[in-house]
Short mmCIF file of C-alpha atoms and ligand atoms in Angstrom, two decimals:
data_model
loop_
_atom_site.label_atom_id
_atom_site.label_comp_id
_atom_site.label_asym_id
_atom_site.label_seq_id
_atom_site.Cartn_x
_atom_site.Cartn_y
_atom_site.Cartn_z
CA MET T 1 18.85 143.97 134.19
CA SER T 2 18.68 145.13 130.16
CA GLY T 3 21.03 142.85 128.71
CA HIS T 4 22.46 141.06 131.78
CA ARG T 5 24.08 138.69 129.95
CA ILE T 6 22.55 134.75 131.48
CA VAL T 7 24.41 131.33 129.64
CA ILE T 8 22.02 128.14 130.64
CA LEU T 9 24.56 125.97 130.29
CA GLY T 10 22.29 122.11 129.83
CA ALA T 11 18.76 121.65 128.41
CA GLY T 12 17.79 119.20 130.80
CA TYR T 13 14.78 118.97 133.30
CA ALA T 14 17.10 121.84 134.94
CA GLY T 15 18.05 124.19 132.40
CA LEU T 16 15.16 124.46 130.09
CA SER T 17 13.31 125.23 133.85
CA ALA T 18 15.74 127.63 134.79
CA ALA T 19 15.05 129.02 130.95
CA LYS T 20 10.81 128.58 130.96
CA ARG T 21 10.74 130.56 134.43
CA PHE T 22 13.52 133.91 133.27
CA ALA T 23 11.26 133.99 130.44
CA ARG T 24 8.98 135.18 132.83
CA THR T 25 11.38 136.89 135.81
CA ALA T 26 14.22 138.60 133.34
CA ARG T 27 12.25 139.11 130.05
CA GLU T 28 15.17 141.84 129.48
CA ALA T 29 17.89 139.37 130.23
CA GLU T 30 19.42 138.45 127.62
CA ILE T 31 18.75 133.89 127.79
CA THR T 32 21.21 131.73 125.93
CA VAL T 33 20.78 127.98 125.83
CA VAL T 34 23.35 125.30 125.52
CA ASP T 35 23.03 121.86 124.74
CA ALA T 36 24.73 118.86 122.79
CA ARG T 37 22.51 117.90 121.66
CA ALA T 38 19.21 119.43 118.93
CA GLU T 39 16.64 117.20 120.64
CA PHE T 40 14.93 116.98 124.10
CA VAL T 41 14.18 113.11 124.84
CA GLU T 42 12.51 113.04 128.76
CA ARG T 43 15.21 110.69 130.87
CA VAL T 44 12.83 109.25 132.98
CA ARG T 45 11.26 107.25 130.04
CA LEU T 46 14.64 105.55 129.12
CA HIS T 47 13.94 102.56 130.29
CA GLN T 48 10.61 102.28 127.82
CA GLN T 49 12.13 102.75 125.16
CA ALA T 50 15.08 100.32 126.16
CA ALA T 51 12.42 97.81 126.20
CA GLY T 52 11.18 99.05 122.47
CA GLN T 53 8.14 101.67 123.14
CA PRO T 54 8.57 105.12 121.11
CA ILE T 55 8.63 108.20 123.27
CA ALA T 56 8.68 111.17 122.24
CA SER T 57 11.59 114.25 121.88
CA TRP T 58 11.14 118.25 121.28
CA ASP T 59 12.99 119.76 119.16
CA LEU T 60 15.32 122.58 121.73
CA ARG T 61 15.09 125.79 119.22
CA GLU T 62 11.28 125.54 118.26
CA LEU T 63 10.48 125.11 122.22
CA LEU T 64 13.35 127.53 123.11
CA GLU T 65 12.69 130.27 121.00
CA ARG T 66 9.04 130.33 121.31
CA LYS T 67 9.78 131.07 124.67
CA ARG T 68 11.98 134.38 122.69
CA ILE T 69 15.44 131.95 123.85
CA ARG T 70 18.53 131.75 122.49
CA PHE T 71 19.45 128.13 122.02
CA VAL T 72 23.11 127.23 121.00
CA GLN T 73 23.72 123.57 119.40
CA ALA T 74 27.64 123.08 120.88
CA ARG T 75 29.50 121.15 123.39
CA ALA T 76 30.82 123.39 125.62
CA THR T 77 34.49 122.68 126.08
CA GLU T 78 35.53 125.02 128.55
CA ILE T 79 34.71 127.57 130.89
CA ASP T 80 37.41 130.64 131.52
CA THR T 81 36.20 132.20 134.88
CA GLU T 82 38.05 135.05 135.04
CA ARG T 83 37.35 136.22 130.81
CA LYS T 84 33.54 135.33 131.91
CA GLN T 85 33.08 132.88 129.00
CA VAL T 86 32.65 129.21 127.89
CA LEU T 87 34.19 127.86 125.53
CA LEU T 88 32.01 126.33 122.99
CA ASP T 89 33.36 123.04 120.02
CA ASP T 90 31.51 123.74 117.03
CA ALA T 91 30.89 127.38 118.33
CA PRO T 92 32.19 130.74 118.96
CA ALA T 93 32.71 131.80 122.50
CA LEU T 94 29.04 133.07 124.87
CA GLY T 95 29.75 135.44 127.26
CA TYR T 96 28.01 135.55 130.02
CA ASP T 97 27.02 137.78 133.16
CA THR T 98 25.47 135.05 135.11
CA LEU T 99 26.40 131.43 133.89
CA VAL T 100 23.61 128.63 134.92
CA TYR T 101 26.02 125.11 135.07
CA ALA T 102 23.04 122.74 134.22
CA LEU T 103 24.78 119.63 132.74
CA GLY T 104 22.90 116.70 134.64
CA SER T 105 24.89 113.32 134.87
CA THR T 106 25.44 110.54 132.64
CA GLY T 107 25.69 106.38 133.40
CA GLY T 108 28.39 105.69 135.39
CA THR T 109 30.30 102.45 136.03
CA GLY T 110 31.60 102.16 140.11
CA ALA T 111 34.58 101.65 139.48
CA VAL T 112 34.19 98.19 139.01
CA PRO T 113 36.04 96.13 135.74
CA GLY T 114 34.80 95.76 132.58
CA VAL T 115 31.60 97.81 133.75
CA ALA T 116 32.70 100.29 130.73
CA GLU T 117 33.77 97.49 128.57
CA TYR T 118 31.40 95.75 128.49
CA ALA T 119 28.10 96.61 129.91
CA TYR T 120 25.42 99.11 128.05
CA SER T 121 23.50 101.99 129.90
CA VAL T 122 20.20 103.83 130.07
CA ALA T 123 21.70 106.83 131.57
CA THR T 124 21.20 108.84 128.60
CA PRO T 125 19.81 108.52 124.72
CA GLU T 126 22.98 107.47 123.66
CA ASP T 127 22.85 104.96 125.60
CA VAL T 128 19.65 103.39 124.55
CA ARG T 129 20.83 103.55 120.97
CA ARG T 130 23.56 101.71 121.95
CA LEU T 131 21.64 98.95 123.02
CA PRO T 132 22.50 95.56 120.99
CA ALA T 133 19.41 93.22 119.53
CA SER T 134 20.22 90.75 122.50
CA LEU T 135 18.40 92.54 125.33
CA GLY T 136 15.99 91.76 123.39
CA THR T 137 16.83 87.74 122.91
CA GLY T 138 18.55 87.20 126.42
CA PRO T 139 19.04 86.33 128.95
CA VAL T 140 19.75 89.98 130.58
CA ALA T 141 21.39 91.20 133.59
CA VAL T 142 20.23 94.72 135.26
CA ILE T 143 23.19 95.89 137.76
CA GLY T 144 21.76 98.30 140.21
CA SER T 145 18.34 97.26 142.72
CA GLY T 146 17.91 101.19 142.60
CA ALA T 147 14.83 102.94 140.75
CA THR T 148 16.41 102.72 137.58
CA GLY T 149 16.99 99.54 137.51
CA ILE T 150 13.96 98.01 139.19
CA GLU T 151 11.65 100.18 136.20
CA LEU T 152 13.94 98.58 133.46
CA ALA T 153 13.83 95.16 134.85
CA ALA T 154 10.50 95.43 135.12
CA GLU T 155 9.89 96.68 131.80
CA LEU T 156 12.43 94.48 129.78
CA ALA T 157 10.64 91.23 131.45
CA GLU T 158 6.87 93.06 130.17
CA ALA T 159 7.89 93.61 126.93
CA GLN T 160 9.57 90.32 126.75
CA PRO T 161 7.71 86.84 128.27
CA ASP T 162 10.69 84.41 127.05
CA THR T 163 13.61 86.20 128.37
CA ARG T 164 15.23 85.41 130.84
CA VAL T 165 16.22 88.72 133.18
CA VAL T 166 18.07 89.07 136.05
CA LEU T 167 18.40 92.01 139.12
CA LEU T 168 21.27 92.64 140.63
CA GLY T 169 21.91 94.50 143.66
CA ALA T 170 23.44 95.28 146.89
CA GLU T 171 20.49 95.61 148.52
CA GLU T 172 17.03 93.58 147.98
CA PRO T 173 15.02 95.87 145.02
CA ALA T 174 13.73 98.89 146.69
CA ALA T 175 15.02 97.95 149.82
CA TRP T 176 15.14 101.96 150.71
CA LEU T 177 11.54 102.38 150.32
CA ALA T 178 8.63 101.05 153.27
CA PRO T 179 8.56 97.72 153.99
CA LYS T 180 4.60 97.02 152.38
CA ALA T 181 6.67 99.18 149.39
CA SER T 182 9.59 96.78 148.59
CA ALA T 183 6.80 93.27 149.29
CA HIS T 184 5.14 94.83 146.85
CA VAL T 185 7.89 95.74 143.96
CA ARG T 186 9.48 91.92 144.59
CA ARG T 187 5.65 91.08 144.07
CA VAL T 188 5.19 92.37 140.59
CA LEU T 189 9.23 91.58 139.49
CA GLU T 190 8.57 87.56 140.46
CA ARG T 191 5.14 87.81 138.95
CA LEU T 192 7.17 89.58 135.33
CA GLY T 193 9.28 86.36 135.94
CA VAL T 194 12.59 88.79 136.89
CA GLU T 195 14.66 86.60 138.72
CA ILE T 196 16.05 88.71 141.34
CA ARG T 197 19.53 88.62 142.99
CA GLY T 198 19.74 90.89 146.18
CA GLY T 199 22.96 90.72 148.14
CA VAL T 200 24.76 90.39 145.68
CA LYS T 201 28.52 91.76 145.47
CA VAL T 202 28.63 92.44 140.96
CA VAL T 203 33.71 92.38 140.81
CA GLU T 204 33.50 91.68 137.46
CA VAL T 205 31.44 92.31 133.60
CA THR T 206 32.60 90.53 130.42
CA GLY T 207 31.00 89.38 127.46
CA ASP T 208 29.94 86.43 129.35
CA GLY T 209 27.87 88.28 132.24
CA VAL T 210 28.50 89.50 135.57
CA TRP T 211 31.14 87.42 138.15
CA LEU T 212 29.89 88.14 141.69
CA ALA T 213 32.40 88.62 144.61
CA ASP T 214 31.55 84.54 145.89
CA GLY T 215 33.17 83.21 142.43
CA GLU T 216 29.68 82.48 140.58
CA LEU T 217 28.84 83.42 137.02
CA VAL T 218 25.62 85.03 136.48
CA ALA T 219 25.64 84.40 132.45
CA ALA T 220 23.86 87.01 129.88
CA ALA T 221 24.17 87.84 126.36
CA ALA T 222 23.66 91.18 127.42
CA THR T 223 24.28 93.09 130.70
CA VAL T 224 22.87 96.74 131.51
CA TRP T 225 25.22 99.06 134.42
CA THR T 226 22.26 101.16 135.95
CA ALA T 227 23.81 101.36 139.47
CA GLY T 228 24.84 105.36 139.90
CA PHE T 229 25.11 108.02 137.75
CA ASP T 230 28.78 109.92 136.98
CA VAL T 231 28.51 114.13 136.33
CA PRO T 232 30.76 115.45 133.70
CA ASP T 233 34.10 116.52 134.42
CA LEU T 234 34.07 120.33 133.53
CA ALA T 235 33.24 121.89 136.53
CA ALA T 236 36.15 119.81 138.08
CA ARG T 237 38.28 121.00 134.68
CA THR T 238 37.73 124.83 135.64
CA GLY T 239 38.26 125.17 138.75
CA LEU T 240 34.46 125.52 140.15
CA ALA T 241 34.59 123.91 143.98
CA VAL T 242 33.07 120.33 143.58
CA ASP T 243 33.13 117.01 145.96
CA GLY T 244 34.48 114.05 145.61
CA GLY T 245 32.16 113.04 142.17
CA GLY T 246 32.74 116.25 140.76
CA ARG T 247 29.48 117.71 141.69
CA VAL T 248 29.36 121.71 141.82
CA LEU T 249 29.18 122.64 146.16
CA THR T 250 26.56 125.41 146.64
CA ASP T 251 25.42 127.61 148.87
CA ALA T 252 21.74 128.00 150.40
CA SER T 253 20.81 130.21 146.74
CA LEU T 254 22.36 127.98 145.02
CA ARG T 255 25.51 129.85 144.04
CA SER T 256 28.45 127.95 143.45
CA VAL T 257 31.09 128.76 146.27
CA SER T 258 34.05 129.58 144.88
CA HIS T 259 32.61 131.06 142.23
CA PRO T 260 29.41 133.94 142.36
CA ASP T 261 28.71 134.36 139.41
CA VAL T 262 27.82 131.16 138.52
CA TYR T 263 25.12 129.01 139.46
CA ALA T 264 23.99 124.86 139.85
CA ALA T 265 21.18 123.21 139.70
CA GLY T 266 20.01 119.21 138.87
CA ASP T 267 22.13 116.36 138.93
CA CYS T 268 25.89 118.39 138.46
CA ALA T 269 25.37 120.24 142.03
CA VAL T 270 25.10 119.36 145.40
CA ILE T 271 21.89 121.03 146.86
CA ALA T 272 21.39 120.96 150.73
CA GLY T 273 17.61 120.02 151.10
CA PRO T 274 15.52 120.16 154.62
CA GLY T 275 17.12 119.52 157.78
CA GLY T 276 20.89 120.01 155.03
CA ARG T 277 20.13 116.32 153.84
CA GLU T 278 21.60 116.42 150.29
CA LEU T 279 19.50 116.32 147.54
CA ARG T 280 19.18 113.41 145.66
CA MET T 281 19.93 112.94 141.72
CA ALA T 282 16.56 113.20 140.64
CA CYS T 283 13.78 114.47 138.18
CA ALA T 284 12.08 115.56 141.25
CA THR T 285 15.48 117.93 142.37
CA ALA T 286 15.84 119.00 138.68
CA LEU T 287 13.25 120.92 138.45
CA PRO T 288 12.13 122.95 140.99
CA THR T 289 16.03 123.89 141.80
CA GLY T 290 16.22 125.25 137.75
CA MET T 291 13.82 126.94 138.75
CA TYR T 292 14.77 128.65 142.07
CA ALA T 293 18.35 129.04 140.06
CA ALA T 294 16.42 131.19 138.10
CA GLU T 295 14.28 133.15 139.90
CA VAL T 296 17.57 133.69 142.79
CA ILE T 297 19.17 134.99 139.71
CA SER T 298 16.63 137.20 138.62
CA ALA T 299 16.34 138.95 142.32
CA ARG T 300 19.84 139.54 142.61
CA ILE T 301 20.12 141.25 138.75
CA GLN T 302 16.29 143.30 139.65
CA GLY T 303 18.44 144.02 143.35
CA ARG T 304 16.10 142.17 145.32
CA GLU T 305 16.40 139.69 147.82
CA PRO T 306 15.73 136.51 146.73
CA ARG T 307 13.12 133.88 149.36
CA PRO T 308 14.81 131.56 150.10
CA MET T 309 14.49 127.65 148.78
CA LYS T 310 11.35 125.74 149.92
CA PHE T 311 11.47 122.15 148.86
CA ARG T 312 11.10 119.11 149.58
CA TYR T 313 10.01 115.78 148.38
CA LEU T 314 5.95 114.29 148.62
CA VAL T 315 6.44 111.23 146.97
CA GLN T 316 9.27 108.53 144.96
CA CYS T 317 6.93 106.74 142.16
CA LEU T 318 8.41 103.85 140.06
CA SER T 319 6.38 102.62 137.82
CA LEU T 320 6.64 98.23 136.95
CA GLY T 321 5.90 97.58 133.26
CA ARG T 322 2.96 99.33 131.95
CA ASP T 323 -0.29 97.68 133.90
CA ASP T 324 1.78 98.56 137.97
CA GLY T 325 3.57 100.60 139.73
CA LEU T 326 4.15 102.06 143.21
CA ILE T 327 3.54 105.15 144.98
CA GLN T 328 5.94 105.51 148.71
CA VAL T 329 4.50 108.77 149.95
CA LEU T 330 7.84 110.40 151.91
CA HIS T 331 8.40 112.15 155.05
CA ALA T 332 10.06 116.28 154.69
CA ASP T 333 14.11 114.40 154.87
CA ASP T 334 13.24 111.97 152.17
CA SER T 335 12.55 109.32 154.13
CA PRO T 336 9.43 106.77 153.82
CA ALA T 337 5.79 107.31 154.71
CA LYS T 338 3.37 104.25 155.78
CA THR T 339 1.97 105.28 153.18
CA VAL T 340 1.72 103.31 149.68
CA LEU T 341 -0.33 102.91 146.29
CA THR T 342 0.04 100.37 145.07
CA GLY T 343 -1.58 98.96 141.24
CA ARG T 344 -3.05 100.10 138.45
CA SER T 345 -3.41 103.56 139.59
CA ALA T 346 0.21 103.96 140.88
CA ALA T 347 0.96 102.98 137.28
CA TRP T 348 -1.81 106.14 135.67
CA LEU T 349 -0.78 108.32 138.68
CA LYS T 350 3.34 108.15 138.23
CA GLU T 351 2.42 108.65 134.14
CA ARG T 352 0.69 111.34 135.08
CA VAL T 353 3.98 112.64 137.18
CA VAL T 354 5.96 112.27 133.86
CA ARG T 355 3.62 114.49 131.73
CA PHE T 356 3.72 117.07 135.18
CA ALA T 357 7.71 116.63 135.09
CA ALA T 358 7.33 117.98 131.34
CA ALA T 359 4.74 120.82 131.66
CA GLY T 360 7.36 121.84 134.51
CA ALA T 361 10.30 121.43 131.93
CA GLY T 362 8.06 123.32 129.61
CA LEU T 363 7.19 121.58 127.42
CA SER T 364 3.40 121.53 126.92
C1 LIG I 1 15.30 105.60 132.77
C2 LIG I 1 15.43 106.59 134.12
C3 LIG I 1 15.00 106.84 134.39
C4 LIG I 1 14.10 107.80 135.80
N1 LIG I 1 12.86 108.62 136.40
C5 LIG I 1 13.71 108.87 137.63
C6 LIG I 1 12.05 108.97 137.72
O1 LIG I 1 11.00 108.03 137.38
N2 LIG I 1 12.30 110.47 138.69
C7 LIG I 1 12.80 111.65 139.01
O2 LIG I 1 12.56 111.91 140.03
N3 LIG I 1 14.65 110.66 137.85
C8 LIG I 1 14.59 110.27 137.33
N4 LIG I 1 15.45 109.82 136.58
C9 LIG I 1 16.75 110.36 136.89
C10 LIG I 1 16.37 111.66 136.75
O3 LIG I 1 16.35 111.19 134.44
C11 LIG I 1 17.56 112.73 136.46
O4 LIG I 1 17.65 113.34 137.55
C12 LIG I 1 17.59 114.21 135.24
O5 LIG I 1 17.23 113.97 133.94
C13 LIG I 1 18.11 114.66 136.08
O6 LIG I 1 18.26 116.32 135.22
P1 LIG I 1 19.64 117.34 134.95
O7 LIG I 1 18.35 118.54 134.57
O8 LIG I 1 20.15 117.92 136.06
O9 LIG I 1 20.37 116.69 133.80
P2 LIG I 1 19.96 116.19 132.29
O10 LIG I 1 18.70 115.67 132.72
O11 LIG I 1 20.93 114.83 132.49
O12 LIG I 1 20.89 117.11 131.58
C14 LIG I 1 22.18 118.15 131.12
C15 LIG I 1 21.63 118.88 129.45
O13 LIG I 1 23.75 118.49 129.97
C16 LIG I 1 23.29 118.57 128.57
N5 LIG I 1 25.08 118.29 128.41
C17 LIG I 1 25.59 117.51 129.04
N6 LIG I 1 27.02 118.09 129.05
C18 LIG I 1 27.22 119.31 128.06
C19 LIG I 1 28.28 119.59 127.41
N7 LIG I 1 29.68 119.56 127.99
N8 LIG I 1 28.07 120.10 126.67
C20 LIG I 1 26.33 120.76 126.48
N9 LIG I 1 25.43 119.98 127.14
C21 LIG I 1 26.18 119.06 127.50
C22 LIG I 1 23.26 117.53 128.16
O14 LIG I 1 22.99 116.47 126.21
C23 LIG I 1 21.93 117.13 128.83
O15 LIG I 1 20.74 117.90 127.49
C24 LIG I 1 15.31 108.35 135.62
C25 LIG I 1 16.78 108.53 134.82
C26 LIG I 1 17.03 107.59 134.22
C27 LIG I 1 17.71 107.41 133.28
#
């Protein structure tokens, strides 16, 4: 293993959890982490920041060098898989023996006209910095009744009780959870004054608001799109085998199915979970898959057979403002069980889970 060059692309939850594990399991290797950002910001708190709450950040160089891991702040622009090197925009090319591809995701547009031009996003720290002042005065339309849309709408409505916040989605909010859970989400959103528009199809976003398929305009001074993430196109441009959305196809050991020196983890990877069901884009996926990628790579370079990945989701947690929340217990296949925890205790537990995630990425 001595001198084996491991390059980790991306210092999000997946990349950092891989780096943390490598620091224990591959001490002799030369480990380098590359990220375009100088700082790690907790992505799972960006809806809080969008509603005006300060959130912490960590200096990546300081954090990684403490673990004797080299950090290069640069954007990866190309991967030359023949020469086994990564080309960077602001630093010399980096050679690798094994590459961990963990570039995560960004806000999507759902190919809906006007989203790219007129809608805002809370998917990345840069998106949150671009949010307009009109988010504070409203009316605000939040498109997407998945977890991010629900959390954002609740946070905005709680922070700005006089602002009209409309949550629009193809389904009712939290429709994928147990009936008790989705009923609680609706109750809290209504209590906070969020106007819920479920079962609607958004066909266009303009400077005036959101056009629905039935011809109605939902007027908004600011529109935020939360309905789905996109992944960077670097893997597809590089010729790695990817799915239709550009995520890296991996085998059971998170190895690229087309390039054996490349492994992928987190949002940018297609990973089979229990029963072959695809794992979802989540911090709850990124952390364990980053760690497992590091374990597999360390074992293989030491000539050992890695253990199979044991993975299952236990709960899904939603914050509903600062004083309420929801913990949905999950079956092994990620479907919702009957057990649901709500209210202050759920909010408290969700906060613990977020702190636990930060510790998993080595941030504590
Ligand atoms: C508001 C919000 C709330 C969320 N809440 C939850 C939650 O409660 N629970 C949950 O499980 N998940 C939640 N998520 C989802 C979760 O944040 C993501 O699934 C998780 O961050 C994915 O981690 P990752 O390491 O794969 O990617 P990311 O966190 O996206 O990290 C990728 C890293 O790669 C870097 N990068 C990208 N391209 C390049 C490049 N070309 N060169 C160099 N560096 C590059 C980026 O700068 C970034 O640091 C939430 C997301 C949002 C937006």
